[in-house]
Short mmCIF file of C-alpha atoms in Angstrom, two decimals:
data_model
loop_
_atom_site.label_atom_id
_atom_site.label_comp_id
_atom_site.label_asym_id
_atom_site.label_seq_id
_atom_site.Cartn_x
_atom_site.Cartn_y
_atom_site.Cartn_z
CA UNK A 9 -6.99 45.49 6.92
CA UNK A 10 -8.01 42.48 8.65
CA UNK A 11 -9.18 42.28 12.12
CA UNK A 12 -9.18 38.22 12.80
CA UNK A 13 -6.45 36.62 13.99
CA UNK A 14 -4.08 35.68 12.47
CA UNK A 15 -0.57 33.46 12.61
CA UNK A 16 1.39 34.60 10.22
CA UNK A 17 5.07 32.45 9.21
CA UNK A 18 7.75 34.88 7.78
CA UNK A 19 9.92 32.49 4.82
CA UNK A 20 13.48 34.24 5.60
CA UNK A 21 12.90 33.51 9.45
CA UNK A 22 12.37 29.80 8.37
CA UNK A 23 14.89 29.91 6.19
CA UNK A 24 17.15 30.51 8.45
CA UNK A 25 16.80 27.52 10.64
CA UNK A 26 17.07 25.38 7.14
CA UNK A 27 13.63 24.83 6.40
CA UNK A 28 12.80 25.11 2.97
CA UNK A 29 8.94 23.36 2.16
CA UNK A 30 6.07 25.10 3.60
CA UNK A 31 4.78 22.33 5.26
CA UNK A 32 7.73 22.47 7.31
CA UNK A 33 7.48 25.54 7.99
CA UNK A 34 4.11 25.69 9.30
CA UNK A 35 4.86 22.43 12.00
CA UNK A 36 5.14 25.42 14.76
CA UNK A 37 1.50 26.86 14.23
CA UNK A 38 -0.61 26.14 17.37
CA UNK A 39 -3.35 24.27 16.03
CA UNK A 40 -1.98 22.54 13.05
CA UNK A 41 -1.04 18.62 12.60
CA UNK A 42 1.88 18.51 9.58
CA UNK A 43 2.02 14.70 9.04
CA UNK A 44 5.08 13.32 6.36
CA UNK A 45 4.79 9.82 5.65
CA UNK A 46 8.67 9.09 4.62
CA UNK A 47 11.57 11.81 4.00
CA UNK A 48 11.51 15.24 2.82
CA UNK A 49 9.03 15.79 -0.37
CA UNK A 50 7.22 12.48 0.37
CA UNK A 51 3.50 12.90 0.92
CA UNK A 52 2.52 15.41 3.54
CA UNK A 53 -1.28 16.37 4.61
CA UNK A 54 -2.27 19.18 7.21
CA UNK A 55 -5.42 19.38 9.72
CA UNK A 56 -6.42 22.67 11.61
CA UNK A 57 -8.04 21.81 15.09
CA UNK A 58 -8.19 18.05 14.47
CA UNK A 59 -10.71 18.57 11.81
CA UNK A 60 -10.17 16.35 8.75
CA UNK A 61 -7.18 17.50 6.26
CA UNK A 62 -9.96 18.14 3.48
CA UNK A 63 -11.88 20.71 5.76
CA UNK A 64 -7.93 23.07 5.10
CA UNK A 65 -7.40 25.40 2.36
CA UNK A 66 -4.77 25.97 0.57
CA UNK A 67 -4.68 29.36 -0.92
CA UNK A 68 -1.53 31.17 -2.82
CA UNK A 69 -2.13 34.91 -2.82
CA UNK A 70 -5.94 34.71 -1.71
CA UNK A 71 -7.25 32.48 -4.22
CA UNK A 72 -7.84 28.75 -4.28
CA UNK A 73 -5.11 26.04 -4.69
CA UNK A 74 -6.67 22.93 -5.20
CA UNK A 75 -6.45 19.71 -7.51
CA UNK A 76 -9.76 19.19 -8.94
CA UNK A 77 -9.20 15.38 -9.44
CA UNK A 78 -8.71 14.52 -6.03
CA UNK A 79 -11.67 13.01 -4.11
CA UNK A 80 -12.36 15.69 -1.44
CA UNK A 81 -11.25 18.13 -3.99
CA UNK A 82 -8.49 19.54 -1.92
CA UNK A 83 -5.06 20.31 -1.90
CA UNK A 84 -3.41 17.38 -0.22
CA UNK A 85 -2.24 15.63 -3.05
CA UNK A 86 0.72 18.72 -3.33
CA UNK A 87 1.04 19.85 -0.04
CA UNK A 88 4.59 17.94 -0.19
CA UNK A 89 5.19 20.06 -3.66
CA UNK A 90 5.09 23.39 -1.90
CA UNK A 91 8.30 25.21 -1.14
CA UNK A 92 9.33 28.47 -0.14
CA UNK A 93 10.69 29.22 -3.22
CA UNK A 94 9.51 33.16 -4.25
CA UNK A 95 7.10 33.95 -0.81
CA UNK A 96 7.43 36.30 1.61
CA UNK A 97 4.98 34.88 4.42
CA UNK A 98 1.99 32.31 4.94
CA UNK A 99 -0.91 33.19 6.85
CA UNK A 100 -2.80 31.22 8.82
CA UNK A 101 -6.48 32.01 9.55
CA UNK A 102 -7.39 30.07 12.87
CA UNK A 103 -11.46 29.24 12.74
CA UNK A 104 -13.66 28.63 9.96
CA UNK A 105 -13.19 30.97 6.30
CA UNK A 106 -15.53 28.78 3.89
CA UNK A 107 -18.16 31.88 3.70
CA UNK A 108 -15.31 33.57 1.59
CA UNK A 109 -13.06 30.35 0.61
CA UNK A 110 -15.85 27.76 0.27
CA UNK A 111 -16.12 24.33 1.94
CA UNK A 112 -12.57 23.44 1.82
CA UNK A 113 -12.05 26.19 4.44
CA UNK A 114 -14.38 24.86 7.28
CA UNK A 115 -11.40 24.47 10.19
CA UNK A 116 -8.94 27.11 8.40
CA UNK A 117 -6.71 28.78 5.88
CA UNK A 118 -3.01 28.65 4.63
CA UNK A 119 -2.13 31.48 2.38
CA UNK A 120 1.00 31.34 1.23
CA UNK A 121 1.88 35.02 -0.29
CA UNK A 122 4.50 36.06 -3.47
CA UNK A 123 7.40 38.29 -2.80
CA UNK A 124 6.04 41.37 -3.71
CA UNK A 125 10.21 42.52 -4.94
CA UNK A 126 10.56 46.54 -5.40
CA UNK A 127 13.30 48.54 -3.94
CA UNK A 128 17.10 47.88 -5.33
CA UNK A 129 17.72 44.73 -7.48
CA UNK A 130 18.42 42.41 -4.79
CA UNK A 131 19.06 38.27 -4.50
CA UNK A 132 20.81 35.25 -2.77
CA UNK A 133 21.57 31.50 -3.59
CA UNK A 134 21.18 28.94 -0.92
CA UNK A 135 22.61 25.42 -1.05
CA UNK A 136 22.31 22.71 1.48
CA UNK A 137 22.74 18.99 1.78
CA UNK A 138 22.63 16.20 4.15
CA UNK A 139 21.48 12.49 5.13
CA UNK A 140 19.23 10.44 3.16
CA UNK A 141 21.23 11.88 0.00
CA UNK A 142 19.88 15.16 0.15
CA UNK A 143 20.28 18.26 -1.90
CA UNK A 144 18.47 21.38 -1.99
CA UNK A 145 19.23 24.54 -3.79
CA UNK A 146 17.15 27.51 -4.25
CA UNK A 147 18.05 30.92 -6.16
CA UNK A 148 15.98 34.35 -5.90
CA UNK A 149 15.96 38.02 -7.49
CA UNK A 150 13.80 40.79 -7.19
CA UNK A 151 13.86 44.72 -7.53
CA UNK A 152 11.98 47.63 -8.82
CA UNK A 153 12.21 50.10 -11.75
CA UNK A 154 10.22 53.09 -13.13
CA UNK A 155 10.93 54.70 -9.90
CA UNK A 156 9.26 51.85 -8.00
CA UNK A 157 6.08 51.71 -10.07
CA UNK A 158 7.23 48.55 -11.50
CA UNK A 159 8.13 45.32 -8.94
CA UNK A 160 9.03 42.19 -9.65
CA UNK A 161 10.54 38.99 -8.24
CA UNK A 162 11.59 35.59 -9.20
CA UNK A 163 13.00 32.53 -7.56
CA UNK A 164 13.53 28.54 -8.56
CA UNK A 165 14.49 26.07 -6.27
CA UNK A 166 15.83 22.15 -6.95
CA UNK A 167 15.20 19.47 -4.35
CA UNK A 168 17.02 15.62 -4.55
CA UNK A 169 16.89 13.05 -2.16
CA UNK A 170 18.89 10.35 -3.79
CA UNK A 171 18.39 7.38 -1.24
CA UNK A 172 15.62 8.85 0.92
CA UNK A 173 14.47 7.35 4.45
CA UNK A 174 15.28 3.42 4.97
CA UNK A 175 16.80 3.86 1.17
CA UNK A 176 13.24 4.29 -0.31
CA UNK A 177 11.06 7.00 -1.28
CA UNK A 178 13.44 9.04 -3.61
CA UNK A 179 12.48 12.60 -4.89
CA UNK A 180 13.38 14.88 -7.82
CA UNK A 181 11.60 18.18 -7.68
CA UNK A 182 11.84 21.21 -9.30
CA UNK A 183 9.78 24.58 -8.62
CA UNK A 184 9.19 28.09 -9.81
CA UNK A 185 7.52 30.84 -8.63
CA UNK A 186 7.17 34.73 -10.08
CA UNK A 187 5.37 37.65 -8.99
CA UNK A 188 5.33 41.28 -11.50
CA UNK A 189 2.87 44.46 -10.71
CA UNK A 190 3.03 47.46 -11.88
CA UNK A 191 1.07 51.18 -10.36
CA UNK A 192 -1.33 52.48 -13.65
CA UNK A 193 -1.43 55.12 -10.60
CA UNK A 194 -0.83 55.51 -7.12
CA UNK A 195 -4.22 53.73 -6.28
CA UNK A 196 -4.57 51.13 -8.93
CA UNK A 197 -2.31 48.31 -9.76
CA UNK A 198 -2.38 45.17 -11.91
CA UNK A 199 -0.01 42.41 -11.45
CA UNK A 200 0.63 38.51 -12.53
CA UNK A 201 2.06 36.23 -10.15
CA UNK A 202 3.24 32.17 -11.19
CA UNK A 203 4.09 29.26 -9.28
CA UNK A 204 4.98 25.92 -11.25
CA UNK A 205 6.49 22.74 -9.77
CA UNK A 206 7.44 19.44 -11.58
CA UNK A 207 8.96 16.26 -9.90
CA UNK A 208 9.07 12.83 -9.19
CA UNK A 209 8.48 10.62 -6.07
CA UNK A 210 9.41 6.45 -6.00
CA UNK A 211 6.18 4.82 -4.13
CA UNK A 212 7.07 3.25 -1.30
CA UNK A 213 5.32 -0.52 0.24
CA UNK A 214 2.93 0.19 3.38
CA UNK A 215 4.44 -1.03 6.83
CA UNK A 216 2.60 -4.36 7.36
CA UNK A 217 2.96 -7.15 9.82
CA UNK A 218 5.26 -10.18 9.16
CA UNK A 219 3.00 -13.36 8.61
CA UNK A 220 4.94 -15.01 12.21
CA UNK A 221 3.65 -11.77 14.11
CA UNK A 222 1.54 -12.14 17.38
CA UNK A 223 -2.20 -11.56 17.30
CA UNK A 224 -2.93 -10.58 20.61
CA UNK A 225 -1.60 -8.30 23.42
CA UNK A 226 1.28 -5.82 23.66
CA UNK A 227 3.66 -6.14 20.27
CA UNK A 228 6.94 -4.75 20.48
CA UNK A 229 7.81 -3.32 16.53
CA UNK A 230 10.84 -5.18 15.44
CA UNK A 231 11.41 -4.76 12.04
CA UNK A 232 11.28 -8.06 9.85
CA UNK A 233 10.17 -9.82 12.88
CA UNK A 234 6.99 -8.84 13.93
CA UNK A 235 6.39 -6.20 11.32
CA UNK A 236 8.07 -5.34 7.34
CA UNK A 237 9.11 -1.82 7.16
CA UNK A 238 7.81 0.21 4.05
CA UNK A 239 10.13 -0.99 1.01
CA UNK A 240 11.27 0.85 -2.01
CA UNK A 241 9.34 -0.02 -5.38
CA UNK A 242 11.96 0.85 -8.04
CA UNK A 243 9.52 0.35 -10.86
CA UNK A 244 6.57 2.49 -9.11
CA UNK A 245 6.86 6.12 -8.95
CA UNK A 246 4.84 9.46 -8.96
CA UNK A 247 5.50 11.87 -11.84
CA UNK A 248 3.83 14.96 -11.20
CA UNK A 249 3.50 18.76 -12.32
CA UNK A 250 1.11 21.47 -11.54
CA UNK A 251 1.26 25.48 -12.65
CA UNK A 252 -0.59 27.98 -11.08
CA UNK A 253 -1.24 31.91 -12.42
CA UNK A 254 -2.84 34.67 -10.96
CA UNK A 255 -4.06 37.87 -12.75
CA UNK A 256 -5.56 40.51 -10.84
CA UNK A 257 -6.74 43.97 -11.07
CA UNK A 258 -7.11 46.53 -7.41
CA UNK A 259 -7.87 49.52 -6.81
CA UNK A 260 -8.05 51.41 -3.49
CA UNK A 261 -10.65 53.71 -4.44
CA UNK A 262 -10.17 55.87 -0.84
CA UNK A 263 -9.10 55.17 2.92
CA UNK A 264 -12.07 53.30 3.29
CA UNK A 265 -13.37 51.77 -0.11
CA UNK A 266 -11.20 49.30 -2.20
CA UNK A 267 -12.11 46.45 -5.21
CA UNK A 268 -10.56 43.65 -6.86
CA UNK A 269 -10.80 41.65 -9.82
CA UNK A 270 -8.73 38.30 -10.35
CA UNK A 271 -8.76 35.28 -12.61
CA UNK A 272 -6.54 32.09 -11.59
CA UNK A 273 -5.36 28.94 -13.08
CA UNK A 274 -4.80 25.95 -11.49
CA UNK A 275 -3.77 22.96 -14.07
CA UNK A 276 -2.51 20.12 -12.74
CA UNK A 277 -1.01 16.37 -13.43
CA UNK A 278 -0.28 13.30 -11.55
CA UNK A 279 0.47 10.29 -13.47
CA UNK A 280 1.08 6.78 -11.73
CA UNK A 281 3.32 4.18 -12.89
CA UNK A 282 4.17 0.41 -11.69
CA UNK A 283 5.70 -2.68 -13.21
CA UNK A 284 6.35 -6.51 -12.24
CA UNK A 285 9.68 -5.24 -10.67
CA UNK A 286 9.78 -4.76 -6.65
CA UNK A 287 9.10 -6.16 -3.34
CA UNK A 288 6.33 -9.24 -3.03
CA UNK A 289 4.53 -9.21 -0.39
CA UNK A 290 1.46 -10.26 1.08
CA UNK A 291 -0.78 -7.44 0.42
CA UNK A 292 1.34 -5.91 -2.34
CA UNK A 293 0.85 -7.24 -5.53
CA UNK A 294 3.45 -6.29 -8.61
CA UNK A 295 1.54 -5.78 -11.78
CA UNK A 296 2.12 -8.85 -14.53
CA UNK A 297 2.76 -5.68 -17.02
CA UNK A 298 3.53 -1.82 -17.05
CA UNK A 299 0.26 -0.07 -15.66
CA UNK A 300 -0.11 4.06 -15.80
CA UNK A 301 -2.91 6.18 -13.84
CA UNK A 302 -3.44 9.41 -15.15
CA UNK A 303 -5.44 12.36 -13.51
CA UNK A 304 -5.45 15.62 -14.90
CA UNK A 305 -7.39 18.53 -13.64
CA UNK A 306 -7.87 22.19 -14.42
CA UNK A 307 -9.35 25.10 -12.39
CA UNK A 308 -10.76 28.36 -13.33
CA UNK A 309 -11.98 30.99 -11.17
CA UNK A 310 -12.73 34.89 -11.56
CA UNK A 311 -13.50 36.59 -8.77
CA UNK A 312 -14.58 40.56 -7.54
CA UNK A 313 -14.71 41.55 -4.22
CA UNK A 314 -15.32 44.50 -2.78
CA UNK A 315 -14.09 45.96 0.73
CA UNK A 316 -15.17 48.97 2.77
CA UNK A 317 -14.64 50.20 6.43
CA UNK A 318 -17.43 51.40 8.04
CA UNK A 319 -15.40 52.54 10.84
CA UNK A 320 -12.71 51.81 13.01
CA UNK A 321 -14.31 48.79 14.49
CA UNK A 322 -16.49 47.08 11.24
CA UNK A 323 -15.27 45.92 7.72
CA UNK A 324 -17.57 44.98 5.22
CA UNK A 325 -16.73 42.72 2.26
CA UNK A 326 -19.10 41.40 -0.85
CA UNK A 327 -17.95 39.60 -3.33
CA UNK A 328 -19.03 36.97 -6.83
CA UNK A 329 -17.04 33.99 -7.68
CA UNK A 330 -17.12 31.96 -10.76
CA UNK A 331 -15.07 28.78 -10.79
CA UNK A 332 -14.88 25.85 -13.64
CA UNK A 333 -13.55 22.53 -12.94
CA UNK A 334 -12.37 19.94 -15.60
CA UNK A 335 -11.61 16.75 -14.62
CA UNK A 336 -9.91 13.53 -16.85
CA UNK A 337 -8.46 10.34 -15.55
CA UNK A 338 -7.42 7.80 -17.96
CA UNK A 339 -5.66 3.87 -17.04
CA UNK A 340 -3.81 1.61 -19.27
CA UNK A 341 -1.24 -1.08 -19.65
CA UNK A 342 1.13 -2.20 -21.69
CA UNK A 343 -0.13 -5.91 -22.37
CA UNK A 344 1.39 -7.26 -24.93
CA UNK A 345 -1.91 -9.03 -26.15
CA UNK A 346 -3.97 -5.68 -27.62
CA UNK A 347 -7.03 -7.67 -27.36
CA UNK A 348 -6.50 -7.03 -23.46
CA UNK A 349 -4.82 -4.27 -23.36
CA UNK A 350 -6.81 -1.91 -20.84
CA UNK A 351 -7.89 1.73 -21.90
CA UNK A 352 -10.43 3.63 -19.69
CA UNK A 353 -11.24 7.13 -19.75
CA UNK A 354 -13.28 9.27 -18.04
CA UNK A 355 -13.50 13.15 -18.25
CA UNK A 356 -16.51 15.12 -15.96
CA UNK A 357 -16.62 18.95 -15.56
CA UNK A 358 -18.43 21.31 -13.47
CA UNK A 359 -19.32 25.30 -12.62
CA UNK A 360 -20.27 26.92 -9.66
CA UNK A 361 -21.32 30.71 -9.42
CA UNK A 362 -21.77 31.76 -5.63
CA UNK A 363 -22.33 34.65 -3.71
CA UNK A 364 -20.25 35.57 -0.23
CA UNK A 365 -20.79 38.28 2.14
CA UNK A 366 -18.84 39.35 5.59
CA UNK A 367 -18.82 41.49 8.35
CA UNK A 368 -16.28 41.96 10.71
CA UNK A 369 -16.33 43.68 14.34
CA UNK A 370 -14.21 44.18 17.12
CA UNK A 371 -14.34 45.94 20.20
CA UNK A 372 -12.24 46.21 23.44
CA UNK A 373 -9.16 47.08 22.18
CA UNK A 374 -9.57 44.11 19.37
CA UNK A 375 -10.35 41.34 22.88
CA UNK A 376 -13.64 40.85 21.64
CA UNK A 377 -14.39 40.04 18.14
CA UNK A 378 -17.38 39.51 15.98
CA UNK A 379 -18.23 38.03 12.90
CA UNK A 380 -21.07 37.51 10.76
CA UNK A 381 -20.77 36.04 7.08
CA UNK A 382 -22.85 33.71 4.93
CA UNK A 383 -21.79 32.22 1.54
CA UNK A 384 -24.33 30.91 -1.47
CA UNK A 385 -23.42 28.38 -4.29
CA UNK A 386 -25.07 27.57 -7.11
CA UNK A 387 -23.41 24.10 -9.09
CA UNK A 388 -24.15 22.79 -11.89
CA UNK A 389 -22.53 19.34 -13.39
CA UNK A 390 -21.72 18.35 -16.89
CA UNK A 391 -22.70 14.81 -17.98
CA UNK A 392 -19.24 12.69 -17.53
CA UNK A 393 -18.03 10.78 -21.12
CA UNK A 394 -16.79 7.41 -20.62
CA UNK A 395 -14.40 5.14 -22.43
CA UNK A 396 -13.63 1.47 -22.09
CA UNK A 397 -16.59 0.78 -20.01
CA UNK A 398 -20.43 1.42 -19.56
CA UNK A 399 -21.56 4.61 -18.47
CA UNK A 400 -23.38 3.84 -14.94
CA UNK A 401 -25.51 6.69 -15.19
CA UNK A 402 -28.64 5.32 -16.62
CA UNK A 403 -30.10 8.88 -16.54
CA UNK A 404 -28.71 12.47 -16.90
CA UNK A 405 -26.98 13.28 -14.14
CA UNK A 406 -28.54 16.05 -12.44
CA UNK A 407 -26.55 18.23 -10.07
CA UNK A 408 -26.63 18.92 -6.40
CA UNK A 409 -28.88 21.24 -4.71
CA UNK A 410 -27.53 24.94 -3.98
CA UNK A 411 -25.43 25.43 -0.79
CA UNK A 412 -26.01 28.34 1.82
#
């Protein structure tokens, strides 16, 4: 039971109106910004109360989605990799949740929640297409057995956008996601839940202004006159993957008293390629050689938490959380002269351990709410190993003070 507000996006209503990638389907929510830069599955990012789009969690089924090699941390760098492929609803919590979520959560929350299945084996097959070369297709099951003390569902969708918006920015995507729990006994349950994605994205030039353009006062955008329009780089692309798994333990000890014990996985990959081929421009310079970036990053976290309802107007929660983050990004190229050929490689890797507590009130009928909650963190950093380059730590690296 949760007394804050909340926004909460059904998938089958969205689906219904032909909208099949979360960010999408969240473009309705007062208070949120969805910005794509292209066509579908191009990169999105999402702000909550025009707060930065770092300051926005992502969570699937209550715990943290996240790529650890991004700067901020965040999940921005696969918000355009989400689909509603398996869920049954995203929730949106309106205000700051980084007491229980952490710092990521300081304007708000997106919880995107796993078909829970049960009931008779049930499932559908949707197909669309449409401009820009696009195909989407997306098939589901689900059901129950053991006379409903086992649920399960499954789904996989396939997205293609052939020529994509001004014929550049093409995507291949492909996406999983499966949810299984099973009742030891009425009040305890244990379930695993997966969500996996792998695709592909052609990089696209940034809009820039033609080298005739006017400096000063009002420009009218004409494209190739006073400003080049982003242009397809057929030799630069995005190949990316990520899989996420959730295994959890609850049990509802009473009406009033319930626990929970999780661990998730989030392990993710991004790798970046370019070559001489494509556009030349100005401020876009083709590579003399093939060139990869790689960032890999893996998160673990184990959390308890603890619930109880003190009565019908308070709700306590306590909880620990554990997380370890492993981060690697490695460059090369392919010059032909291995005396020059490039090879750097850097892997870091962190812990936290923190502490959250919460209480909820409401009163008036639920008009007036209340809430009081305070979070501690404890990190501690692993000394990064470097390759192909000087370490410019002089020093240990000591890590940052605690957080409250």
């Amino acid at each position: 039971m949760l007394f804050r507000s909340l926004d909460v996006v059904v998938a089958s209503d969205a689906e219904q109106r032909g909208i099949f990638s979360v960010s999408d389907a969240l473009r309705f929510v007062p208070g949120l910004r969805v910005s794509t830069l292209g066509g579908p599955g191009t990169f999105t990012d999402i702000q909550t109360r025009g707060l930065r789009t770092t300051d926005t969690a992502v969570l699937v089924d209550g715990f943290p989605f996240r790529d650890p090699t991004a700067v901020q941390d965040e999940a921005t760098a696969y918000i355009s990799d989400l689909f509603l492929v398996d869920t049954s609803r995203i929730e949106v919590l309106r205000g700051s949740g980084s007491s229980l979520y952490g710092s990521n959560a300081m304007s708000g929350v997106l919880n995107i929640l796993t078909d829970t299945g049960g009931g008779l084996v049930h499932g559908d097959i949707d197909v669309q297409g449409g401009g820009l070369g696009l195909f989407h297709g997306v098939a589901r099951l689900a059901g129950g057995a053991l006379e409903n003390r086992l649920n399960y569902s499954a789904g996989i969708s396939d997205l293609d956008v052939t020529r994509g918006a001004a014929d550049a920015g093409a995507v291949r995507d492909w996406s999983g996601q499966a949810g299984v729990s099973y009742a030891l006994t009425p009040n305890i349950r244990i379930g695993a839940r997966f969500f996996g994605n792998t695709g592909y994205q052609q990089q696209t030039t940034d809009p820039e202004p033609t080298l005739t353009a006017p400096t000063a006062g009002v420009i009218v955008a004409v494209p190739n006159v006073t400003f080049i329009p982003a242009l397809g780089d057929p030799d630069s692309g995005r190949y990316s993957h990520f899989a996420d798994a959730l295994f959890r333990f609850e049990h509802q000890v009473n009406s009033r008293l319930s626990y929970r014990i999780a661990y998730g996985i989030v392990d993710s990959h991004r790798n970046y390629t370019d070559g001489p081929g494509g556009p030349e421009l100005p401020d876009w310079f083709q590579p003399a050689f093939n060139t990869s970036s790689l960032f890999d990053g893996r998160l673990d976290t184990v959390r308890a938490r603890v619930d109880y309802l003190a009565g019908s107007h308070q709700i306590l929660t306590a909880g620990y959380e554990f997380e370890k983050e492993n981060y690697l990004t490695v460059a090369t190229d392919q010059n032909p002269v291995l005396a020059l050929r490039l090879y750097t490689r850097t892997k870091a890797a962190q812990q936290t351990n923190a502490a959250f507590v919460q209480d909820q009130l409401h009163f008036l009928g639920g008009r007036l709410q209340m809430l009081l909650s305070g979070r501690f963190t404890h990190p501690s950093l692993e000394q990064p190993q470097f390759v192909g380059g000087a370490s410019p730590y002089t020093a240990p690296l000591s890590s940052p003070p605690d957080a409250y």
